[in-house]
C-alpha atoms as a printed R data frame, in Angstrom:
    type eleno elety resid chain resno       x       y       z
1   ATOM     1    CA   MET     A     1  13.932  -0.100 -40.232
2   ATOM     2    CA   ALA     A     2  15.440   0.811 -37.417
3   ATOM     3    CA   ARG     A     3  12.700   3.276 -36.457
4   ATOM     4    CA   GLY     A     4   9.824   0.709 -37.012
5   ATOM     5    CA   CYS     A     5  11.286  -1.765 -34.929
6   ATOM     6    CA   LEU     A     6  11.796   0.711 -32.373
7   ATOM     7    CA   GLN     A     7   7.903   1.799 -32.604
8   ATOM     8    CA   GLY     A     8   6.929  -1.696 -32.311
9   ATOM     9    CA   VAL     A     9   8.838  -2.430 -29.216
10  ATOM    10    CA   LYS     A    10   7.812   0.602 -27.584
11  ATOM    11    CA   TYR     A    11   4.075  -0.564 -28.699
12  ATOM    12    CA   LEU     A    12   4.574  -3.841 -27.102
13  ATOM    13    CA   MET     A    13   6.200  -2.716 -23.876
14  ATOM    14    CA   PHE     A    14   2.808  -0.489 -23.584
15  ATOM    15    CA   ALA     A    15   0.592  -3.261 -24.413
16  ATOM    16    CA   PHE     A    16   2.290  -5.775 -21.608
17  ATOM    17    CA   ASN     A    17   2.631  -2.934 -19.131
18  ATOM    18    CA   LEU     A    18  -1.176  -2.384 -19.930
19  ATOM    19    CA   LEU     A    19  -1.993  -5.939 -19.282
20  ATOM    20    CA   PHE     A    20   0.007  -5.594 -16.160
21  ATOM    21    CA   TRP     A    21  -1.966  -2.732 -15.117
22  ATOM    22    CA   LEU     A    22  -5.215  -4.391 -15.995
23  ATOM    23    CA   GLY     A    23  -4.560  -7.352 -14.015
24  ATOM    24    CA   GLY     A    24  -3.285  -4.757 -11.310
25  ATOM    25    CA   CYS     A    25  -7.172  -3.545 -11.104
26  ATOM    26    CA   GLY     A    26  -8.511  -7.170 -11.480
27  ATOM    27    CA   VAL     A    27  -6.418  -8.312  -8.019
28  ATOM    28    CA   LEU     A    28  -7.229  -4.881  -6.408
29  ATOM    29    CA   GLY     A    29 -11.111  -5.369  -7.571
30  ATOM    30    CA   VAL     A    30 -11.018  -8.716  -5.966
31  ATOM    31    CA   GLY     A    31  -9.232  -7.711  -3.006
32  ATOM    32    CA   ILE     A    32 -12.049  -4.784  -2.284
33  ATOM    33    CA   TRP     A    33 -14.982  -7.366  -2.738
34  ATOM    34    CA   LEU     A    34 -13.532  -9.917  -0.468
35  ATOM    35    CA   ALA     A    35 -13.061  -7.032   2.582
36  ATOM    36    CA   ALA     A    36 -16.151  -5.302   1.474
37  ATOM    37    CA   THR     A    37 -18.444  -8.819   1.647
38  ATOM    38    CA   GLN     A    38 -16.031 -10.926   3.968
39  ATOM    39    CA   GLY     A    39 -15.012  -8.050   5.981
40  ATOM    40    CA   ASN     A    40 -15.628 -10.475   9.461
41  ATOM    41    CA   PHE     A    41 -14.013 -13.253   8.056
42  ATOM    42    CA   ALA     A    42 -10.465 -13.103   9.778
43  ATOM    43    CA   THR     A    43  -7.230 -14.627   9.226
44  ATOM    44    CA   LEU     A    44  -6.388 -17.896  11.143
45  ATOM    45    CA   SER     A    45  -3.212 -16.455  12.789
46  ATOM    46    CA   SER     A    46  -3.795 -14.729  15.821
47  ATOM    47    CA   SER     A    47  -0.411 -13.145  15.924
48  ATOM    48    CA   PHE     A    48  -1.163 -11.074  12.693
49  ATOM    49    CA   PRO     A    49  -4.848 -10.698  12.777
50  ATOM    50    CA   SER     A    50  -4.446  -7.880   9.797
51  ATOM    51    CA   LEU     A    51  -2.782 -10.281   7.426
52  ATOM    52    CA   SER     A    52  -6.046 -11.991   5.561
53  ATOM    53    CA   ALA     A    53  -6.503 -12.841   1.862
54  ATOM    54    CA   ALA     A    54  -8.272  -9.548   1.600
55  ATOM    55    CA   ASN     A    55  -5.822  -7.412   2.789
56  ATOM    56    CA   LEU     A    56  -2.912  -8.963   1.060
57  ATOM    57    CA   LEU     A    57  -5.006  -8.963  -2.579
58  ATOM    58    CA   ILE     A    58  -5.165  -5.206  -1.816
59  ATOM    59    CA   VAL     A    59  -1.258  -4.651  -1.217
60  ATOM    60    CA   THR     A    60  -0.670  -6.723  -4.339
61  ATOM    61    CA   GLY     A    61  -3.064  -5.345  -6.888
62  ATOM    62    CA   THR     A    62  -2.326  -1.501  -5.804
63  ATOM    63    CA   PHE     A    63   1.770  -2.252  -6.132
64  ATOM    64    CA   VAL     A    64   1.301  -4.047  -9.602
65  ATOM    65    CA   MET     A    65  -1.284  -1.088 -11.096
66  ATOM    66    CA   ALA     A    66   1.970   1.523 -10.023
67  ATOM    67    CA   ILE     A    67   4.095  -0.884 -11.550
68  ATOM    68    CA   GLY     A    68   1.996  -0.925 -14.560
69  ATOM    69    CA   PHE     A    69   1.163   2.667 -14.906
70  ATOM    70    CA   VAL     A    70   4.842   3.644 -14.976
71  ATOM    71    CA   GLY     A    71   5.742   1.534 -17.268
72  ATOM    72    CA   CYS     A    72   2.588   2.335 -19.379
73  ATOM    73    CA   ILE     A    73   3.576   5.843 -19.513
74  ATOM    74    CA   GLY     A    74   7.257   5.971 -19.164
75  ATOM    75    CA   ALA     A    75   6.976   3.189 -22.823
76  ATOM    76    CA   LEU     A    76   4.148   5.675 -24.438
77  ATOM    77    CA   LYS     A    77   6.212   9.039 -23.765
78  ATOM    78    CA   GLU     A    78   9.666   7.371 -23.828
79  ATOM    79    CA   ASN     A    79  10.526   9.242 -20.804
80  ATOM    80    CA   LYS     A    80  13.973   7.921 -19.002
81  ATOM    81    CA   CYS     A    81  12.376   8.988 -15.743
82  ATOM    82    CA   LEU     A    82   9.601   6.992 -15.933
83  ATOM    83    CA   LEU     A    83  11.300   4.267 -17.281
84  ATOM    84    CA   LEU     A    84  14.380   4.176 -14.900
85  ATOM    85    CA   THR     A    85  11.863   4.172 -12.177
86  ATOM    86    CA   PHE     A    86   9.846   1.603 -13.626
87  ATOM    87    CA   PHE     A    87  13.126  -0.392 -14.264
88  ATOM    88    CA   VAL     A    88  14.083   0.347 -10.431
89  ATOM    89    CA   LEU     A    89  10.457  -1.275  -9.255
90  ATOM    90    CA   LEU     A    90  11.215  -4.151 -11.235
91  ATOM    91    CA   LEU     A    91  14.603  -4.552  -9.949
92  ATOM    92    CA   LEU     A    92  13.422  -4.025  -6.484
93  ATOM    93    CA   VAL     A    93  10.868  -6.757  -6.882
94  ATOM    94    CA   LEU     A    94  12.954  -9.548  -8.197
95  ATOM    95    CA   LEU     A    95  15.659  -8.783  -5.369
96  ATOM    96    CA   LEU     A    96  12.383  -8.932  -2.764
97  ATOM    97    CA   GLU     A    97  10.884 -11.679  -4.146
98  ATOM    98    CA   THR     A    98  14.849 -13.953  -4.640
99  ATOM    99    CA   THR     A    99  15.282 -13.042  -0.842
100 ATOM   100    CA   ILE     A   100  11.816 -14.256   0.443
101 ATOM   101    CA   ALA     A   101  12.477 -17.371  -1.839
102 ATOM   102    CA   VAL     A   102  15.964 -18.152  -0.293
103 ATOM   103    CA   LEU     A   103  14.914 -17.292   3.162
104 ATOM   104    CA   PHE     A   104  12.097 -19.029   2.963
105 ATOM   105    CA   PHE     A   105  14.204 -21.985   1.916
106 ATOM   106    CA   ALA     A   106  16.544 -21.749   4.292
107 ATOM   107    CA   TYR     A   107  14.406 -21.108   7.784
108 ATOM   108    CA   THR     A   108  11.754 -23.961   6.345
109 ATOM   109    CA   ASP     A   109  11.475 -25.737   9.767
110 ATOM   110    CA   LYS     A   110  11.559 -22.595  11.939
111 ATOM   111    CA   ILE     A   111   8.481 -20.859   9.683
112 ATOM   112    CA   ASP     A   112   6.692 -24.614   9.867
113 ATOM   113    CA   ARG     A   113   6.902 -24.999  13.602
114 ATOM   114    CA   TYR     A   114   5.769 -21.007  13.934
115 ATOM   115    CA   ALA     A   115   3.135 -21.051  11.909
116 ATOM   116    CA   GLN     A   116   1.775 -24.409  13.776
117 ATOM   117    CA   GLU     A   117   1.960 -23.130  17.196
118 ATOM   118    CA   ASP     A   118   0.268 -19.625  15.670
119 ATOM   119    CA   LEU     A   119  -2.318 -21.763  14.233
120 ATOM   120    CA   LYS     A   120  -2.847 -23.408  17.847
121 ATOM   121    CA   LYS     A   121  -3.219 -20.235  19.354
122 ATOM   122    CA   GLY     A   122  -5.613 -19.374  17.105
123 ATOM   123    CA   LEU     A   123  -7.396 -22.482  17.516
124 ATOM   124    CA   HIS     A   124  -7.319 -22.304  21.563
125 ATOM   125    CA   LEU     A   125  -9.434 -18.795  20.615
126 ATOM   126    CA   TYR     A   126 -12.449 -20.843  18.417
127 ATOM   127    CA   GLY     A   127 -15.414 -19.980  19.886
128 ATOM   128    CA   THR     A   128 -14.839 -16.991  22.308
129 ATOM   129    CA   PRO     A   129 -16.259 -13.834  22.619
130 ATOM   130    CA   GLY     A   130 -14.890 -11.247  20.492
131 ATOM   131    CA   ASN     A   131 -13.446 -13.701  17.889
132 ATOM   132    CA   VAL     A   132 -16.344 -14.240  15.168
133 ATOM   133    CA   GLY     A   133 -13.953 -14.002  12.446
134 ATOM   134    CA   LEU     A   134 -11.477 -16.137  13.798
135 ATOM   135    CA   THR     A   135 -14.471 -18.736  14.684
136 ATOM   136    CA   ASN     A   136 -16.075 -18.259  11.116
137 ATOM   137    CA   ALA     A   137 -12.490 -18.982   9.302
138 ATOM   138    CA   TRP     A   138 -11.693 -22.110  11.220
139 ATOM   139    CA   SER     A   139 -15.147 -23.463  10.797
140 ATOM   140    CA   ILE     A   140 -14.724 -22.840   6.766
141 ATOM   141    CA   ILE     A   141 -11.334 -24.770   7.437
142 ATOM   142    CA   GLN     A   142 -12.854 -27.501   9.312
143 ATOM   143    CA   THR     A   143 -15.695 -28.096   6.971
144 ATOM   144    CA   ASP     A   144 -13.609 -27.925   3.502
145 ATOM   145    CA   PHE     A   145 -10.955 -30.138   4.618
146 ATOM   146    CA   ARG     A   146 -13.423 -32.578   6.910
147 ATOM   147    CA   CYS     A   147 -10.729 -32.430   9.479
148 ATOM   148    CA   CYS     A   148  -9.924 -30.517  12.842
149 ATOM   149    CA   GLY     A   149  -6.910 -29.519  14.642
150 ATOM   150    CA   VAL     A   150  -3.746 -28.169  13.357
151 ATOM   151    CA   SER     A   151  -1.713 -31.546  12.773
152 ATOM   152    CA   ASN     A   152  -4.370 -33.995  13.621
153 ATOM   153    CA   TYR     A   153  -7.752 -34.511  15.288
154 ATOM   154    CA   THR     A   154  -6.279 -33.420  18.882
């Protein structure tokens, strides 16, 4: 009875990690597709030009795929080292998410002020030579939200 229950848990853990791995593949694929099709579409931030949706999806998808793969193989092979690595990676993700959430809520005003200043700097570069991606991003934002500016029309 106990052996059958442990086998069920083993295959259930494998199935869930396989779903996470497939999800990571999907996120990575969308990130690569965005990078390939929207290559000149830059971020709205002039301070962090490599911080785009495509790059964030690529990094997130790769990380989720790696964790899902380690979990799948660790569960299937019942390898203690892989299962410990899987646990440590999940613990690191939990700690990182908790830390980011606490810092975000603690410094919400500073983050908001910095983001507005950064967006205003980017808006001043709108239409300038060499900033095609930034100009396209602002054009799409202004069209979609039917507005202009950062906090109001000025």
